[in-house]
C-alpha positions as a Markdown table, in Angstrom:
| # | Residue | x | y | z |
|---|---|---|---|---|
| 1 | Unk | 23.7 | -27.1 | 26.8 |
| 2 | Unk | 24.5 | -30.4 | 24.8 |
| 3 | Unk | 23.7 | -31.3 | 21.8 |
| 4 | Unk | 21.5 | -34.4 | 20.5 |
| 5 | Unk | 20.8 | -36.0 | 17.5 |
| 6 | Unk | 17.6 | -36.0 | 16.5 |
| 7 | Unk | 16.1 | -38.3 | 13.6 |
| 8 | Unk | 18.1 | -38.3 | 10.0 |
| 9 | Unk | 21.1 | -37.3 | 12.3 |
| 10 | Unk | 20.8 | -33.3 | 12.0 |
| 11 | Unk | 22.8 | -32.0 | 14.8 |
| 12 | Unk | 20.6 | -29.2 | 17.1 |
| 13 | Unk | 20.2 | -28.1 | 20.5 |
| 14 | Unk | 18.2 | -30.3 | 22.6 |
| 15 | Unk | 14.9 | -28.6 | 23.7 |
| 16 | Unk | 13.3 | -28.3 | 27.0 |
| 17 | Unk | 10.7 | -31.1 | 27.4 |
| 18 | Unk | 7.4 | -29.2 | 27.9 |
| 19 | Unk | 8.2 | -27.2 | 24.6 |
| 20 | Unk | 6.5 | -28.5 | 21.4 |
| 21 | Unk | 7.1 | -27.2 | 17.8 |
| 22 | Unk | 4.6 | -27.4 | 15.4 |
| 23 | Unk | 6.1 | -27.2 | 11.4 |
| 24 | Unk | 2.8 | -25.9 | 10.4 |
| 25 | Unk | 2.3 | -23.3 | 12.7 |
| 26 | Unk | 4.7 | -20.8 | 12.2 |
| 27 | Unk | 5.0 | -17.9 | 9.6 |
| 28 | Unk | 2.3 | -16.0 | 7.8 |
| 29 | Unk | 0.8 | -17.6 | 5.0 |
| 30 | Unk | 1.0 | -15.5 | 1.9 |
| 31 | Unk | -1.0 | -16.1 | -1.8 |
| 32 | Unk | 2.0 | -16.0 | -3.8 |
| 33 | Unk | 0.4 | -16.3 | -7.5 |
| 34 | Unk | -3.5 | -16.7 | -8.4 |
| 35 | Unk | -4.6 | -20.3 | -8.6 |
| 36 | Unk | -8.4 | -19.8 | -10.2 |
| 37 | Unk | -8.7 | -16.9 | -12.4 |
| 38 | Unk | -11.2 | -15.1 | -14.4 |
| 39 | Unk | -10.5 | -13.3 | -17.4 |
| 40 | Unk | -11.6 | -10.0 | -19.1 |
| 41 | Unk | -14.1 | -7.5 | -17.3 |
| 42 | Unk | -15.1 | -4.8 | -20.0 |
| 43 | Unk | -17.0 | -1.4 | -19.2 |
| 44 | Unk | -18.1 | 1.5 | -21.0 |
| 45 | Unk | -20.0 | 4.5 | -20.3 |
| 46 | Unk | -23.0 | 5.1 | -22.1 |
| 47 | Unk | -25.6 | 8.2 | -22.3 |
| 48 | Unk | -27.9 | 7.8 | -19.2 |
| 49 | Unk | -25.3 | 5.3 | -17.0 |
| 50 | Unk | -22.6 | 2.6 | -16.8 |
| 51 | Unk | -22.0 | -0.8 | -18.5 |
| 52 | Unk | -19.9 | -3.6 | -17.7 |
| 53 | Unk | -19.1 | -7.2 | -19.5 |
| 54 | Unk | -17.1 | -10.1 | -18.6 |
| 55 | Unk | -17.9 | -13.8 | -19.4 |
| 56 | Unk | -18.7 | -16.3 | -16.3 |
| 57 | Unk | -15.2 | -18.8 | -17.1 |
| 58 | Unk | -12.9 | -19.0 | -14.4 |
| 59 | Unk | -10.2 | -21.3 | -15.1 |
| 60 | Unk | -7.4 | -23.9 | -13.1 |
| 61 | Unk | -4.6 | -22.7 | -14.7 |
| 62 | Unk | -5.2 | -23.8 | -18.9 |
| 63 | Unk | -8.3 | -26.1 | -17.4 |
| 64 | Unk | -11.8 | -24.4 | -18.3 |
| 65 | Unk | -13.1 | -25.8 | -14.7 |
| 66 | Unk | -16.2 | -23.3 | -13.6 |
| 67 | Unk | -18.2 | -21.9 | -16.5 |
| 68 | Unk | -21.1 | -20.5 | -14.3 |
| 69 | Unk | -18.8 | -18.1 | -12.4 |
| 70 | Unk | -20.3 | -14.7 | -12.2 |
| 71 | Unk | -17.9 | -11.9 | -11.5 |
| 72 | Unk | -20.1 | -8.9 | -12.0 |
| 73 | Unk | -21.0 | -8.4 | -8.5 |
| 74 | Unk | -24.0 | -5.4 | -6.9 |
| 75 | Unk | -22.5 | -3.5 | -4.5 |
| 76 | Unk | -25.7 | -1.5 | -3.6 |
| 77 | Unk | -28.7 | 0.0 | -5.5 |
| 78 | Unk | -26.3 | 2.2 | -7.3 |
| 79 | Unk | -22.5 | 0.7 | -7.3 |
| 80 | Unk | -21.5 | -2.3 | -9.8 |
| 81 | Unk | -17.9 | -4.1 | -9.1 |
| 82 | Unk | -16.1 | -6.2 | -11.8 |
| 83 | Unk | -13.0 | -8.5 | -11.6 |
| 84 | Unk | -10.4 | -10.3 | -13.2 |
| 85 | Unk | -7.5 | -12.3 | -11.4 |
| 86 | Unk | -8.1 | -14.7 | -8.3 |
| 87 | Unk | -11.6 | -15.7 | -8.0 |
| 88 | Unk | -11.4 | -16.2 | -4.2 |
| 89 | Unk | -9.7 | -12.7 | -3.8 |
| 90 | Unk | -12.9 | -11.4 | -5.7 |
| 91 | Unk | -15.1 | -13.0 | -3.2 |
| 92 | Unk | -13.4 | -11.4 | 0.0 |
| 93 | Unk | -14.0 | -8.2 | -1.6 |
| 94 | Unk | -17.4 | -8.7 | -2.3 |
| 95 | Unk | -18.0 | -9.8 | 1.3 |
| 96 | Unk | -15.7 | -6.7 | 3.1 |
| 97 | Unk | -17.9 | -4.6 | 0.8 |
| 98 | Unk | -21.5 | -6.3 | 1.8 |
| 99 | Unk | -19.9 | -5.7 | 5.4 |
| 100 | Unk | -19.1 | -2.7 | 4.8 |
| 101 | Unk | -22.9 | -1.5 | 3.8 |
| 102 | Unk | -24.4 | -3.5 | 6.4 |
| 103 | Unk | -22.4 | -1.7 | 9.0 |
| 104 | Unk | -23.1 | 1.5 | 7.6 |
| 105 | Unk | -27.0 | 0.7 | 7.8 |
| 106 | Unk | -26.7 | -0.5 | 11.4 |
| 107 | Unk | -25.1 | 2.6 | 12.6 |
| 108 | Unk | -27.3 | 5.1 | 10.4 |
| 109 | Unk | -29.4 | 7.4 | 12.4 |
| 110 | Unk | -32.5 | 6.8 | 10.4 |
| 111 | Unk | -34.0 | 3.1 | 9.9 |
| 112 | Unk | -35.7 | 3.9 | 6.6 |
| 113 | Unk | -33.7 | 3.4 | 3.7 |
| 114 | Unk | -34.8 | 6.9 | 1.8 |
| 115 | Unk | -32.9 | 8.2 | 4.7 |
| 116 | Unk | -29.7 | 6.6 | 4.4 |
| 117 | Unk | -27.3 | 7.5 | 2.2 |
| 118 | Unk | -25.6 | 4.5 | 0.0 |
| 119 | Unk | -21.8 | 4.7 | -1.0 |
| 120 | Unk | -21.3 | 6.3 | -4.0 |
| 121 | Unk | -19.4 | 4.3 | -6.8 |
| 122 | Unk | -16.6 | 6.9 | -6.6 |
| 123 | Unk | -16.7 | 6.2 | -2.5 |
| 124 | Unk | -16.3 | 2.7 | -3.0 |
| 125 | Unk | -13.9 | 2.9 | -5.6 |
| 126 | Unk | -11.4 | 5.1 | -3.3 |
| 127 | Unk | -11.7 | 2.3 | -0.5 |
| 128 | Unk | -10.7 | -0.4 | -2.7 |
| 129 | Unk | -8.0 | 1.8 | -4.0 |
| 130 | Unk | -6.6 | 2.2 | 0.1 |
| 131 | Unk | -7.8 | -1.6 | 0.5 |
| 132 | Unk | -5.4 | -3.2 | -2.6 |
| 133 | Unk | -2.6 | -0.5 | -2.0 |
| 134 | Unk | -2.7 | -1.4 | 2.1 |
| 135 | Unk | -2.4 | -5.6 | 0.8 |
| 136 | Unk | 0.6 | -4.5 | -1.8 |
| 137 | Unk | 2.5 | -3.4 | 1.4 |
| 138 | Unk | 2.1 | -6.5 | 3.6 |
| 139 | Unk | 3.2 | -8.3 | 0.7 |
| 140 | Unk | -0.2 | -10.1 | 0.6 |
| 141 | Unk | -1.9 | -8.7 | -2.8 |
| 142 | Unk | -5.5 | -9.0 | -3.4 |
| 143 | Unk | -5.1 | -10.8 | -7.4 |
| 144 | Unk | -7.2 | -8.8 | -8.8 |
| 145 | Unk | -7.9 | -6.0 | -11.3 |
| 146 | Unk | -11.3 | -4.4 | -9.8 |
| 147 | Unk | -13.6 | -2.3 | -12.3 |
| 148 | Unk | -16.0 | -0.4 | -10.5 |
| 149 | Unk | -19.2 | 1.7 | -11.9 |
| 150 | Unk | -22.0 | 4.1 | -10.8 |
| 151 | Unk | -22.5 | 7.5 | -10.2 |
| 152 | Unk | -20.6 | 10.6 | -8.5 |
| 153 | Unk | -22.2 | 11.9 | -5.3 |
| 154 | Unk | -23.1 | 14.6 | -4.0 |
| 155 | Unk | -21.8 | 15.9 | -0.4 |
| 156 | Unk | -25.4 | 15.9 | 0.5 |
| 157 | Unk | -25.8 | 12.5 | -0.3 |
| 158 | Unk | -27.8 | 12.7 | -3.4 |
| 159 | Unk | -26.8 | 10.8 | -6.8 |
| 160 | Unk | -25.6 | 13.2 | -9.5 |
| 161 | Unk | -26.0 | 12.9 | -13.3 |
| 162 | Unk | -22.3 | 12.2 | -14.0 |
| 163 | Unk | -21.7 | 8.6 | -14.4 |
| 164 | Unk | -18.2 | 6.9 | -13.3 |
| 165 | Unk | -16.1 | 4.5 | -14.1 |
| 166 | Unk | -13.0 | 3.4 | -12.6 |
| 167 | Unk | -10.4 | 0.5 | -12.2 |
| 168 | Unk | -8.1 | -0.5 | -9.4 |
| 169 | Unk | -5.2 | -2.9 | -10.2 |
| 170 | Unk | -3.9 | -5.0 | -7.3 |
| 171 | Unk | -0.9 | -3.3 | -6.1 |
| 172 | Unk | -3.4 | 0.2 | -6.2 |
| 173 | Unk | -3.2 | 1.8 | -9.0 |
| 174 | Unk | -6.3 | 3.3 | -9.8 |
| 175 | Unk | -7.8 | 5.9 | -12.8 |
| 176 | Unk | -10.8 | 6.9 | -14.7 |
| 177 | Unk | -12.1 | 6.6 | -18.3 |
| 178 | Unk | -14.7 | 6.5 | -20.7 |
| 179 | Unk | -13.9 | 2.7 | -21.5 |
| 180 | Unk | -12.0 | 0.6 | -19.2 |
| 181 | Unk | -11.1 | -3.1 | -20.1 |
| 182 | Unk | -8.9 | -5.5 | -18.2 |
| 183 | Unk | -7.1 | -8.5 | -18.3 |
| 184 | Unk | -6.3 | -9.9 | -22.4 |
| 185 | Unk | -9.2 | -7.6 | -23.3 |
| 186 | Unk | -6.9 | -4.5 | -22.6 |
| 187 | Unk | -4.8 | -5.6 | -25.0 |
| 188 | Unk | -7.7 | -6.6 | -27.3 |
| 189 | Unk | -10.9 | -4.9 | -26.5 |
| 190 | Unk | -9.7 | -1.7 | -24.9 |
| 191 | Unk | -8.6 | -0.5 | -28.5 |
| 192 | Unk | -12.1 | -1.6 | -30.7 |
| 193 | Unk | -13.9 | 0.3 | -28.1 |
| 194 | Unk | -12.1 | 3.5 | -28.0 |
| 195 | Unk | -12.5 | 3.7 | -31.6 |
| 196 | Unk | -16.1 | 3.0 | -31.4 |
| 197 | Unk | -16.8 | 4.7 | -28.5 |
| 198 | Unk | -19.0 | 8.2 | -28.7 |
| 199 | Unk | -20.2 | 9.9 | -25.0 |
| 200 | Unk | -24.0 | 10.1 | -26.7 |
| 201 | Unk | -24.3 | 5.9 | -27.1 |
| 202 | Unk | -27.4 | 4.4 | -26.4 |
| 203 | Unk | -27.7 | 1.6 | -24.1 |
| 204 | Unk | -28.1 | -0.8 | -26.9 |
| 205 | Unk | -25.5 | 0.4 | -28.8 |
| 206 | Unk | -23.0 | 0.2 | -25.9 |
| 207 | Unk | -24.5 | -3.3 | -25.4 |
| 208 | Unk | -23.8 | -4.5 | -28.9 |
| 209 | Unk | -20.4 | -2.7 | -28.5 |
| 210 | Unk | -19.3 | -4.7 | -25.4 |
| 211 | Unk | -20.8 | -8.2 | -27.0 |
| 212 | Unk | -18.5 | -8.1 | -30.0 |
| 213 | Unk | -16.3 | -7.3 | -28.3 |
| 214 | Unk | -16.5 | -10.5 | -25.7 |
| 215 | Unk | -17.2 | -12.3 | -29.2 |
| 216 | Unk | -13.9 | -11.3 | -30.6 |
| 217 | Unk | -12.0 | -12.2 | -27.1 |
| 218 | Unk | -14.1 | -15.8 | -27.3 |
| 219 | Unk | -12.2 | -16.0 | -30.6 |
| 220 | Unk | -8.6 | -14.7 | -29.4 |
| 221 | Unk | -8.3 | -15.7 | -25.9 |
| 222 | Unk | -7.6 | -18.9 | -24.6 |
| 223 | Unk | -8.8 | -18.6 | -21.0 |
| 224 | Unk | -12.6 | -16.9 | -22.5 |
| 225 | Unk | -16.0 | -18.1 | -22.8 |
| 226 | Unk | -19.0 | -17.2 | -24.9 |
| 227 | Unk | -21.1 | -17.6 | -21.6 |
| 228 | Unk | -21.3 | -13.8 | -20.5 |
| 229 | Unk | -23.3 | -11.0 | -18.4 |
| 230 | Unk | -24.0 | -7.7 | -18.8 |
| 231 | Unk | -24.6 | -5.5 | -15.8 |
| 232 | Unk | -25.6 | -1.6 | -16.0 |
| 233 | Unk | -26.0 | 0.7 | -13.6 |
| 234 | Unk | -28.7 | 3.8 | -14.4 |
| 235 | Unk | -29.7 | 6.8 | -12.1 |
| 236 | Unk | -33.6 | 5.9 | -12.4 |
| 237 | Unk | -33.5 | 2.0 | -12.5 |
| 238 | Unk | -30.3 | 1.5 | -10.0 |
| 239 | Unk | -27.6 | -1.2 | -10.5 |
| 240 | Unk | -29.1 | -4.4 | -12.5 |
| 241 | Unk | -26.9 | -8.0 | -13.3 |
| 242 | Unk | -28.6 | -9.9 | -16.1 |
| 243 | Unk | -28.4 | -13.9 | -16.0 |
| 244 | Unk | -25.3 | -15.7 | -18.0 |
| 245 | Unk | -26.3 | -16.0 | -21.7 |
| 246 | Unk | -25.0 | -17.3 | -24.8 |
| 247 | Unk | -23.1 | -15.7 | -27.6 |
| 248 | Unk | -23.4 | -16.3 | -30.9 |
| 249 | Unk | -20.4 | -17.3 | -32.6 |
| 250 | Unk | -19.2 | -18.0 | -36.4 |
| 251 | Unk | -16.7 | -20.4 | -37.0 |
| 252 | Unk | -16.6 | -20.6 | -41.0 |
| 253 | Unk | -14.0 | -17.5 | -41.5 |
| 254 | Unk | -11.6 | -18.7 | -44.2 |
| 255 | Unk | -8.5 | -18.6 | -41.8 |
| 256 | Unk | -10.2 | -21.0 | -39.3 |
| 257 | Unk | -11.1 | -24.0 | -41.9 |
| 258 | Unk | -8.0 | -23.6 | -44.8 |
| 259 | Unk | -5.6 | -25.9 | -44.1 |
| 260 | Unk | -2.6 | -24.5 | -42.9 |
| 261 | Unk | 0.3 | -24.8 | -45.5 |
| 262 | Unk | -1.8 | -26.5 | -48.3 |
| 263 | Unk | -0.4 | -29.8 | -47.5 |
| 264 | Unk | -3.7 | -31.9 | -47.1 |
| 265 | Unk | -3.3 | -31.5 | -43.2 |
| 266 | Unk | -6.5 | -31.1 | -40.8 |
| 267 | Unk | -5.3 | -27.3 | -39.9 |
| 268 | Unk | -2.8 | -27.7 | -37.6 |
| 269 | Unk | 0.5 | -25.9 | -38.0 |
């Protein structure tokens, strides 16, 4: 076979005519870092259910582009997902789990929803586990840190007392506790709340808890907002996602207005 010279003068082997090559065709596309992110999703267990916090910024990189994000999502009646990391990646979970439920409903045997029995919060959180761990090995993570909260089930299919709370990390590494934080809030939060934290709380208590500690990450971290929602999951009033809301905030601590090195600056360093 001879050889040809095709444009810019790269010698390669002349192609049948009836084959075409398309440059954009070939080769599986892979997310290779996350482009819109969200930041810190806190959660807490309180006495009677679950909590969880995060604020409704997702940013382009250091641009604060989408402050009415909302990244507390409802699973079903009793199951609450969170997430940090990639913003789209949060949204194809959300819709393989709506699937996921709707699929179960149209193959249930009964077409009354007393009889159908919901995925537990422990259920779901086991899937996701299999669902980020199966992405790590193609190479093609899911960006996200996923918190997930509700209640243990029973094999029967009825909800049990015993509140859970888990997180799965995108490669699929997944455990249980009392307070779960992600993102700069583990590094942050995570420690406030495990100092505060008592098993007996009551849901306003866990709620101021978690809006301090938003408040303090509002102060700390870069890529947070003061624009929030708190979701909770009870046994009696199922799985509930309030609107985004308003922190206060107080600027007037001596460290933010003292000018920095008493040279008659405007603060800066």
């Amino acid at each position: 076979m001879s050889l040809s010279l095709q444009n810019g003068g790269a010698p390669t082997r002349a192609l049948p005519s009836v084959t075409t090559v398309h440059a954009t065709s070939g080769g599986n596309q892979r997310t290779t870092r996350p482009i819109t992110t969200g930041t810190s999703v806190l959660g807490i267990k309180y006495k009677g259910g679950v909590m969880l916090a995060a604020d409704t910024l997702v940013s382009y990189g250091s641009l604060a582009k989408y402050k009415n994000a909302r990244r507390l999502v409802t699973v079903n009646s009793r199951t609450l997902i969170g997430a940090s990391g990639e913003y789209s990646d949060l949204q194809s979970i959300s819709d393989l789990l709506v699937s996921n439920a709707l699929e179960d409903r149209c193959t249930a045997d009964s077409l009354y929803d007393e009889d159908n029995n919901e995925e537990c919060a422990g259920e779901v959180w086991s899937y996701l586990r299999a669902v980020m761990y199966q992405r790590r090995n193609k190479m093609n993570p899911l960006w996200n840190d996923v918190v997930v909260a509700g209640f243990r089930q029973e094999p029967d299919g009825t909800t049990t007392d015993t509140p859970f709370l888990g997180v799965v990390d995108k490669i699929g590494t997944a455990y249980e506790d009392d307070v779960l934080a992600t993102g700069f809030g583990a590094y942050i939060a995570l420690p406030l709340m495990r100092e505060k934290y008592r098993p007996d709380m009551e849901e306003g208590e866990a709620r101021a808890l978690l809006e301090d500690c938003l408040r303090i990450l509002f102060y700390r971290d870069c890529r947070a907002l003061n624009r929030v929602q708190i979701a909770k999951v009870t046994k009696e009033g199922g799985a509930l996602v309030s609107e985004p809301y308003e922190l206060d905030t107080y600027w007037d601590f001596k460290g933010y207005v003292t000018n920095k090195g008493e040279i008659g600056t405007d603060g800066g360093w």
